[in-house]
Short mmCIF file of C-alpha atoms in Angstrom, two decimals:
data_model
loop_
_atom_site.label_atom_id
_atom_site.label_comp_id
_atom_site.label_asym_id
_atom_site.label_seq_id
_atom_site.Cartn_x
_atom_site.Cartn_y
_atom_site.Cartn_z
CA UNK A 1 -16.13 52.69 -55.21
CA UNK A 2 -16.76 51.22 -51.93
CA UNK A 3 -15.13 52.25 -48.72
CA UNK A 4 -15.11 49.78 -45.70
CA UNK A 5 -15.83 51.70 -42.60
CA UNK A 6 -14.55 49.96 -39.14
CA UNK A 7 -11.65 48.96 -36.97
CA UNK A 8 -8.41 48.91 -38.76
CA UNK A 9 -6.83 45.57 -38.51
CA UNK A 10 -4.31 45.55 -35.72
CA UNK A 11 -0.52 45.45 -36.52
CA UNK A 12 1.29 42.25 -35.70
CA UNK A 13 3.34 44.13 -33.08
CA UNK A 14 0.20 45.42 -31.37
CA UNK A 15 -1.39 41.82 -30.87
CA UNK A 16 2.04 40.25 -30.05
CA UNK A 17 2.43 42.96 -27.35
CA UNK A 18 -0.92 42.34 -25.87
CA UNK A 19 -0.34 38.45 -25.94
CA UNK A 20 3.01 38.94 -24.45
CA UNK A 21 1.52 40.76 -21.46
CA UNK A 22 -0.75 38.17 -20.81
CA UNK A 23 1.83 35.54 -20.98
CA UNK A 24 4.00 37.50 -18.60
CA UNK A 25 1.20 37.90 -16.01
CA UNK A 26 0.32 34.20 -16.30
CA UNK A 27 3.97 33.28 -15.70
CA UNK A 28 4.27 35.43 -12.88
CA UNK A 29 0.93 33.85 -11.45
CA UNK A 30 2.50 30.32 -11.96
CA UNK A 31 5.72 31.27 -10.37
CA UNK A 32 4.17 32.79 -7.21
CA UNK A 33 1.96 29.81 -6.71
CA UNK A 34 4.82 27.64 -5.49
CA UNK A 35 2.63 24.68 -4.09
CA UNK A 36 0.93 24.00 -7.33
CA UNK A 37 4.04 24.43 -9.27
CA UNK A 38 5.79 21.90 -6.99
CA UNK A 39 3.08 19.27 -7.49
CA UNK A 40 2.72 19.82 -10.95
CA UNK A 41 6.28 19.28 -11.76
CA UNK A 42 7.48 16.94 -8.99
CA UNK A 43 4.57 14.42 -8.77
CA UNK A 44 4.89 13.29 -12.33
CA UNK A 45 8.70 12.85 -12.08
CA UNK A 46 8.10 11.00 -8.56
CA UNK A 47 5.53 8.66 -10.20
CA UNK A 48 8.00 7.84 -13.13
CA UNK A 49 10.70 7.04 -10.60
CA UNK A 50 8.22 5.12 -8.55
CA UNK A 51 6.82 3.01 -11.37
CA UNK A 52 10.21 2.63 -13.02
CA UNK A 53 12.32 1.49 -9.93
CA UNK A 54 9.86 0.43 -7.13
CA UNK A 55 7.47 -1.66 -9.02
CA UNK A 56 8.67 -5.18 -10.17
CA UNK A 57 6.16 -7.66 -11.26
CA UNK A 58 8.74 -10.36 -11.00
CA UNK A 59 8.05 -11.88 -7.37
CA UNK A 60 11.30 -12.34 -5.76
CA UNK A 61 12.63 -12.88 -2.36
CA UNK A 62 9.50 -14.17 -0.84
CA UNK A 63 9.82 -14.38 3.00
CA UNK A 64 10.02 -18.24 3.92
CA UNK A 65 10.06 -20.18 6.96
CA UNK A 66 11.10 -23.77 7.35
CA UNK A 67 9.99 -26.79 9.32
CA UNK A 68 12.76 -29.40 8.59
CA UNK A 69 11.77 -32.40 10.30
CA UNK A 70 14.39 -34.64 8.65
CA UNK A 71 17.66 -32.47 9.23
CA UNK A 72 19.76 -34.57 7.00
CA UNK A 73 22.33 -33.57 4.18
CA UNK A 74 19.58 -34.28 1.51
CA UNK A 75 17.06 -32.02 3.19
CA UNK A 76 19.58 -29.21 3.55
CA UNK A 77 20.40 -29.81 -0.16
CA UNK A 78 16.80 -29.26 -1.11
CA UNK A 79 16.58 -25.93 1.13
CA UNK A 80 19.83 -24.61 -0.84
CA UNK A 81 17.97 -25.33 -4.07
CA UNK A 82 14.96 -23.15 -2.82
CA UNK A 83 17.35 -20.30 -1.65
CA UNK A 84 19.54 -20.43 -4.85
CA UNK A 85 16.45 -19.36 -7.22
CA UNK A 86 16.30 -15.93 -5.37
CA UNK A 87 12.53 -16.39 -5.32
CA UNK A 88 12.58 -17.49 -1.82
CA UNK A 89 14.20 -15.80 1.30
CA UNK A 90 14.37 -18.28 4.03
CA UNK A 91 14.07 -16.30 7.27
CA UNK A 92 14.46 -18.89 9.80
CA UNK A 93 13.53 -22.44 10.84
CA UNK A 94 10.63 -23.33 13.19
CA UNK A 95 10.15 -26.28 15.46
CA UNK A 96 6.62 -27.23 14.98
CA UNK A 97 3.63 -27.18 12.62
CA UNK A 98 1.88 -24.70 14.97
CA UNK A 99 4.72 -22.50 14.82
CA UNK A 100 4.81 -22.61 11.09
CA UNK A 101 1.30 -21.65 10.58
CA UNK A 102 1.49 -19.08 13.15
CA UNK A 103 4.27 -17.25 11.21
CA UNK A 104 1.83 -17.29 8.13
CA UNK A 105 -1.25 -16.09 10.08
CA UNK A 106 0.79 -13.13 11.52
CA UNK A 107 2.10 -11.99 8.10
CA UNK A 108 5.79 -12.72 9.19
CA UNK A 109 6.26 -15.15 6.17
CA UNK A 110 4.29 -15.72 2.94
CA UNK A 111 5.45 -19.25 2.53
CA UNK A 112 6.29 -22.24 4.77
CA UNK A 113 8.28 -25.34 3.62
CA UNK A 114 7.64 -28.49 5.43
CA UNK A 115 10.22 -31.43 4.96
CA UNK A 116 8.83 -34.72 6.57
CA UNK A 117 10.97 -36.84 8.64
CA UNK A 118 11.01 -39.74 6.14
CA UNK A 119 12.44 -37.65 3.28
CA UNK A 120 16.00 -39.03 3.26
CA UNK A 121 14.82 -42.47 4.21
CA UNK A 122 12.40 -42.53 1.27
CA UNK A 123 15.00 -41.24 -1.13
CA UNK A 124 17.54 -43.99 -0.20
CA UNK A 125 14.66 -46.53 -0.76
CA UNK A 126 13.82 -45.14 -4.03
CA UNK A 127 10.30 -44.39 -2.76
CA UNK A 128 8.24 -41.25 -3.71
CA UNK A 129 8.39 -38.70 -0.97
CA UNK A 130 6.50 -35.65 -0.44
CA UNK A 131 7.34 -31.89 0.64
CA UNK A 132 4.56 -29.54 1.56
CA UNK A 133 4.31 -25.78 0.76
CA UNK A 134 2.20 -23.59 2.67
CA UNK A 135 1.44 -20.49 0.76
CA UNK A 136 -0.24 -17.36 2.08
CA UNK A 137 -3.14 -16.77 -0.28
CA UNK A 138 -3.77 -13.20 0.90
CA UNK A 139 -1.52 -12.04 -1.99
CA UNK A 140 -2.64 -14.00 -5.10
CA UNK A 141 0.33 -13.11 -7.18
CA UNK A 142 2.85 -14.16 -4.46
CA UNK A 143 1.00 -17.29 -3.93
CA UNK A 144 0.93 -18.38 -7.73
CA UNK A 145 4.71 -17.56 -7.92
CA UNK A 146 5.55 -19.37 -5.04
CA UNK A 147 3.44 -22.44 -5.99
CA UNK A 148 4.88 -22.69 -9.50
CA UNK A 149 8.53 -22.18 -8.31
CA UNK A 150 8.15 -24.73 -5.76
CA UNK A 151 6.73 -27.54 -8.18
CA UNK A 152 9.56 -26.56 -10.56
CA UNK A 153 12.09 -27.10 -7.85
CA UNK A 154 10.57 -30.56 -6.95
CA UNK A 155 10.44 -31.41 -10.62
CA UNK A 156 14.00 -30.64 -11.06
CA UNK A 157 15.04 -32.75 -8.15
CA UNK A 158 13.09 -35.60 -9.59
CA UNK A 159 14.60 -35.30 -12.89
CA UNK A 160 18.27 -35.15 -11.34
CA UNK A 161 17.43 -38.32 -9.54
CA UNK A 162 16.13 -40.09 -12.66
CA UNK A 163 19.27 -39.31 -14.51
CA UNK A 164 21.11 -41.06 -11.70
CA UNK A 165 19.07 -44.08 -12.09
CA UNK A 166 16.58 -43.46 -9.18
CA UNK A 167 12.70 -43.53 -9.52
CA UNK A 168 10.64 -40.27 -9.60
CA UNK A 169 10.98 -39.42 -5.85
CA UNK A 170 10.05 -35.99 -4.88
CA UNK A 171 6.55 -34.42 -5.20
CA UNK A 172 5.55 -30.95 -4.09
CA UNK A 173 2.31 -30.66 -2.33
CA UNK A 174 1.31 -26.85 -2.17
CA UNK A 175 -1.54 -25.88 0.13
CA UNK A 176 -2.64 -22.23 -0.30
CA UNK A 177 -4.04 -20.87 2.95
CA UNK A 178 -6.51 -18.00 3.45
CA UNK A 179 -7.63 -17.75 0.04
CA UNK A 180 -7.46 -21.20 -1.57
CA UNK A 181 -9.31 -20.65 -4.78
CA UNK A 182 -7.10 -17.48 -5.27
CA UNK A 183 -10.34 -15.30 -6.00
CA UNK A 184 -9.45 -11.80 -7.01
CA UNK A 185 -12.11 -10.01 -4.71
CA UNK A 186 -10.69 -11.52 -1.47
CA UNK A 187 -7.26 -10.04 -2.38
CA UNK A 188 -8.20 -6.51 -3.69
CA UNK A 189 -11.19 -5.65 -1.62
CA UNK A 190 -9.48 -5.56 1.76
CA UNK A 191 -6.67 -3.44 0.58
CA UNK A 192 -9.17 -1.45 -1.38
CA UNK A 193 -10.82 -0.50 1.89
CA UNK A 194 -7.84 1.65 2.81
CA UNK A 195 -7.37 3.28 -0.56
CA UNK A 196 -11.27 4.37 -0.75
CA UNK A 197 -11.18 5.69 2.81
CA UNK A 198 -8.05 7.76 1.91
CA UNK A 199 -9.54 9.10 -1.23
CA UNK A 200 -12.70 10.30 0.55
CA UNK A 201 -11.30 11.64 3.93
CA UNK A 202 -8.43 13.58 2.45
CA UNK A 203 -10.37 15.16 -0.34
CA UNK A 204 -13.27 16.15 1.86
CA UNK A 205 -10.98 17.46 4.73
CA UNK A 206 -8.86 19.54 2.26
CA UNK A 207 -11.53 20.99 0.42
CA UNK A 208 -13.64 21.96 3.63
CA UNK A 209 -11.03 24.73 4.65
CA UNK A 210 -10.03 25.76 1.12
CA UNK A 211 -13.67 26.41 0.52
CA UNK A 212 -14.06 28.58 3.29
CA UNK A 213 -10.88 30.58 1.90
CA UNK A 214 -12.52 30.92 -1.54
CA UNK A 215 -15.68 32.09 0.06
CA UNK A 216 -14.13 34.47 2.54
CA UNK A 217 -15.86 33.03 5.51
CA UNK A 218 -12.66 31.92 7.15
CA UNK A 219 -11.81 35.40 7.90
CA UNK A 220 -15.15 35.83 9.63
CA UNK A 221 -14.61 32.69 11.86
CA UNK A 222 -11.30 34.58 12.83
CA UNK A 223 -13.25 37.52 14.32
CA UNK A 224 -15.17 34.90 16.67
CA UNK A 225 -14.01 33.53 20.04
CA UNK A 226 -13.17 30.38 18.30
CA UNK A 227 -9.76 29.26 18.84
CA UNK A 228 -7.39 27.35 16.42
CA UNK A 229 -8.02 24.08 18.17
CA UNK A 230 -11.71 24.65 18.37
CA UNK A 231 -11.85 25.11 14.59
CA UNK A 232 -9.69 22.26 13.71
CA UNK A 233 -11.67 19.78 15.95
CA UNK A 234 -15.19 21.18 14.68
CA UNK A 235 -13.83 20.65 11.04
CA UNK A 236 -12.21 17.43 11.41
CA UNK A 237 -14.61 15.24 13.64
CA UNK A 238 -17.72 15.33 11.37
CA UNK A 239 -15.19 14.01 8.56
CA UNK A 240 -13.87 11.50 11.09
CA UNK A 241 -17.38 10.09 11.49
CA UNK A 242 -18.24 10.21 7.91
CA UNK A 243 -15.22 8.01 7.12
CA UNK A 244 -16.01 5.63 9.95
CA UNK A 245 -19.30 5.21 8.67
CA UNK A 246 -18.14 4.74 5.06
CA UNK A 247 -15.86 1.97 6.27
CA UNK A 248 -18.75 0.24 7.97
CA UNK A 249 -20.72 0.37 4.76
CA UNK A 250 -17.73 -0.92 2.61
CA UNK A 251 -17.34 -3.80 5.00
CA UNK A 252 -20.91 -4.77 4.78
CA UNK A 253 -20.81 -4.78 1.09
CA UNK A 254 -17.59 -6.82 1.03
CA UNK A 255 -19.24 -9.52 3.31
CA UNK A 256 -22.91 -9.52 1.80
CA UNK A 257 -22.17 -8.80 -1.79
CA UNK A 258 -18.74 -10.20 -2.62
CA UNK A 259 -18.91 -13.09 -0.15
CA UNK A 260 -15.55 -12.05 1.39
CA UNK A 261 -15.65 -13.47 5.10
CA UNK A 262 -14.00 -11.71 8.09
CA UNK A 263 -11.82 -14.50 9.63
CA UNK A 264 -10.54 -12.17 12.44
CA UNK A 265 -12.01 -9.76 15.04
CA UNK A 266 -14.23 -7.09 13.40
CA UNK A 267 -13.54 -4.84 16.47
CA UNK A 268 -9.85 -5.09 16.04
CA UNK A 269 -10.12 -3.92 12.56
CA UNK A 270 -12.46 -1.04 13.40
CA UNK A 271 -9.99 -0.06 16.37
CA UNK A 272 -7.04 -0.13 13.96
CA UNK A 273 -9.04 2.06 11.31
CA UNK A 274 -9.31 4.96 14.14
CA UNK A 275 -5.57 5.97 14.08
CA UNK A 276 -5.65 5.60 10.31
CA UNK A 277 -8.46 7.95 9.76
CA UNK A 278 -6.68 10.59 12.01
CA UNK A 279 -3.67 10.24 9.73
CA UNK A 280 -5.92 10.99 6.71
CA UNK A 281 -7.54 13.91 8.41
CA UNK A 282 -4.00 15.31 9.48
CA UNK A 283 -3.01 14.91 5.71
CA UNK A 284 -6.14 16.66 4.33
CA UNK A 285 -5.56 19.47 7.04
CA UNK A 286 -1.91 19.92 5.72
CA UNK A 287 -3.08 20.06 2.20
CA UNK A 288 -5.69 22.84 3.24
CA UNK A 289 -2.83 25.12 4.44
CA UNK A 290 -1.03 24.70 1.07
CA UNK A 291 -3.68 25.12 -1.35
CA UNK A 292 -5.50 28.18 -2.11
CA UNK A 293 -8.05 26.87 -4.42
CA UNK A 294 -10.16 23.62 -4.64
CA UNK A 295 -8.60 22.70 -7.96
CA UNK A 296 -5.07 22.84 -6.38
CA UNK A 297 -6.33 20.85 -3.28
CA UNK A 298 -7.67 18.15 -5.59
CA UNK A 299 -4.43 17.93 -7.35
CA UNK A 300 -2.50 17.54 -4.08
CA UNK A 301 -4.96 15.04 -2.75
CA UNK A 302 -4.33 12.89 -5.87
CA UNK A 303 -0.63 13.33 -5.43
CA UNK A 304 -0.90 11.40 -2.22
CA UNK A 305 -3.24 8.67 -3.36
CA UNK A 306 -0.96 7.38 -6.10
CA UNK A 307 1.94 6.47 -3.68
CA UNK A 308 -0.51 4.92 -1.38
CA UNK A 309 -1.74 2.51 -4.15
CA UNK A 310 1.71 1.64 -5.58
CA UNK A 311 3.90 1.81 -2.29
CA UNK A 312 1.56 0.27 0.34
CA UNK A 313 1.57 -3.24 -0.94
CA UNK A 314 -2.01 -3.05 -2.28
CA UNK A 315 -0.98 -4.00 -5.82
CA UNK A 316 2.47 -5.08 -5.80
CA UNK A 317 4.48 -6.80 -2.81
CA UNK A 318 6.65 -4.78 -0.93
CA UNK A 319 9.61 -7.03 -0.67
CA UNK A 320 10.11 -6.82 -4.45
CA UNK A 321 10.76 -3.10 -3.95
CA UNK A 322 14.37 -1.74 -3.60
CA UNK A 323 15.29 -1.01 -0.04
CA UNK A 324 15.00 2.68 -0.31
CA UNK A 325 11.40 2.61 -1.54
CA UNK A 326 10.52 -0.03 1.05
CA UNK A 327 11.65 2.35 3.85
CA UNK A 328 9.73 5.16 2.09
CA UNK A 329 6.57 3.03 2.14
CA UNK A 330 6.88 2.66 5.95
CA UNK A 331 5.91 6.40 5.85
CA UNK A 332 2.74 5.93 4.03
CA UNK A 333 -0.35 5.15 6.37
CA UNK A 334 -2.05 2.98 3.88
CA UNK A 335 0.93 0.45 4.13
CA UNK A 336 0.12 -0.59 7.62
CA UNK A 337 -3.66 -0.29 7.13
CA UNK A 338 -3.57 -2.50 3.93
CA UNK A 339 -1.48 -5.10 5.80
CA UNK A 340 -3.80 -4.95 8.82
CA UNK A 341 -7.02 -5.22 6.86
CA UNK A 342 -5.57 -8.22 4.94
CA UNK A 343 -4.31 -9.71 8.39
CA UNK A 344 -7.82 -9.51 10.00
CA UNK A 345 -10.04 -10.37 7.07
CA UNK A 346 -8.11 -13.13 5.44
CA UNK A 347 -5.71 -14.50 7.91
CA UNK A 348 -7.56 -13.90 11.15
CA UNK A 349 -4.61 -12.14 12.72
CA UNK A 350 -5.12 -10.70 16.26
CA UNK A 351 -3.51 -8.04 18.26
CA UNK A 352 -0.50 -10.18 19.08
CA UNK A 353 0.40 -9.97 15.37
CA UNK A 354 -0.94 -6.45 14.48
CA UNK A 355 0.25 -4.27 17.37
CA UNK A 356 3.21 -3.15 15.36
CA UNK A 357 0.69 -1.73 12.51
CA UNK A 358 -1.29 -0.09 15.37
CA UNK A 359 1.82 1.50 16.85
CA UNK A 360 3.01 2.78 13.56
CA UNK A 361 -0.35 4.33 12.75
CA UNK A 362 -0.49 6.05 16.08
CA UNK A 363 2.96 7.44 15.53
CA UNK A 364 2.32 8.58 12.00
CA UNK A 365 -0.89 10.27 13.18
CA UNK A 366 0.74 12.05 16.17
CA UNK A 367 3.34 13.33 13.85
CA UNK A 368 1.09 14.28 11.02
CA UNK A 369 -1.47 15.93 13.30
CA UNK A 370 1.20 17.89 15.04
CA UNK A 371 2.74 19.19 11.66
CA UNK A 372 -0.73 20.00 10.19
CA UNK A 373 -2.11 21.75 13.28
CA UNK A 374 1.11 23.79 13.74
CA UNK A 375 1.03 24.81 10.04
CA UNK A 376 -2.86 25.60 10.33
CA UNK A 377 -2.28 27.84 13.35
CA UNK A 378 0.54 29.78 11.65
CA UNK A 379 -1.80 30.10 8.75
CA UNK A 380 -4.67 31.54 10.88
CA UNK A 381 -2.34 33.62 12.52
#
């Protein structure tokens, strides 16, 4: 008869009690880490709402300006057809071709409609007439949609007159500006610059201080004569320089490798990038005061990048979003930088058109920096 010598098998109640104790300990740990819990639960819900409500792939209400050189009942009827489609939102009328193109260069409008002076006269005579659509090609999906809808409206107008016994009279002549070939790199890369800079700057800044917390070296800095502002400046300035250097590298690759020319002032773009970088540094500093581990800091950083991609206009036009999300996008620094980068690189916009972007970035940088530094000083204290 053989006898097995060893540990007796644990009773179910014993291992269940041990497992329950571990589960209770882990639940308490999760409950105490409120920042990680908030980002774990809130960010997926916010992303669902953002993608469900804010993102609309159907391009509607494209901001449009009109140059009506005819000013007759027929020309006004044609403009009403454009408005009734809901694809165009006529902002105002301009008085010259120079003003029409200036609205497109500044980004005030995405489409310009030009009705020639002879429009009604040609219709009465039964002669073919042309209308011209000037389309901003810096957003390729908007340009494609506006061109297709414009051609469809002209075709519908022509078919209506054919049924009345007239000849084929109306022809739409679309002209795509800034990106006539609708090449994807020219559309994506200028906006991608802002997203890449944010991903690098926010993650490195947030990890810099959290790493000190994990290693225990931050307490040693508290014992030195270094003040709060000294520590903030000393931590952030190197990453500001690194972000600026990375931007120069990305711009160089954009021009040399992808053949995307810069139509505006290179200096203007670099000056606008400075307040944007300070916004990102402040955001990274704020994350470092909320997170206690590098993993939590990376999760929070990822949570800030997703809204920047979908709400900034980088992928989807902002004018298709509901009004609430459109206002929310104004609080996202990438919104102003994406528009400024496309304005300088593709449209050749200058300070007269982009001063609002610069002012918005300065304001966001000041607010974010004040909140982050105040939070950091309380953490140090």
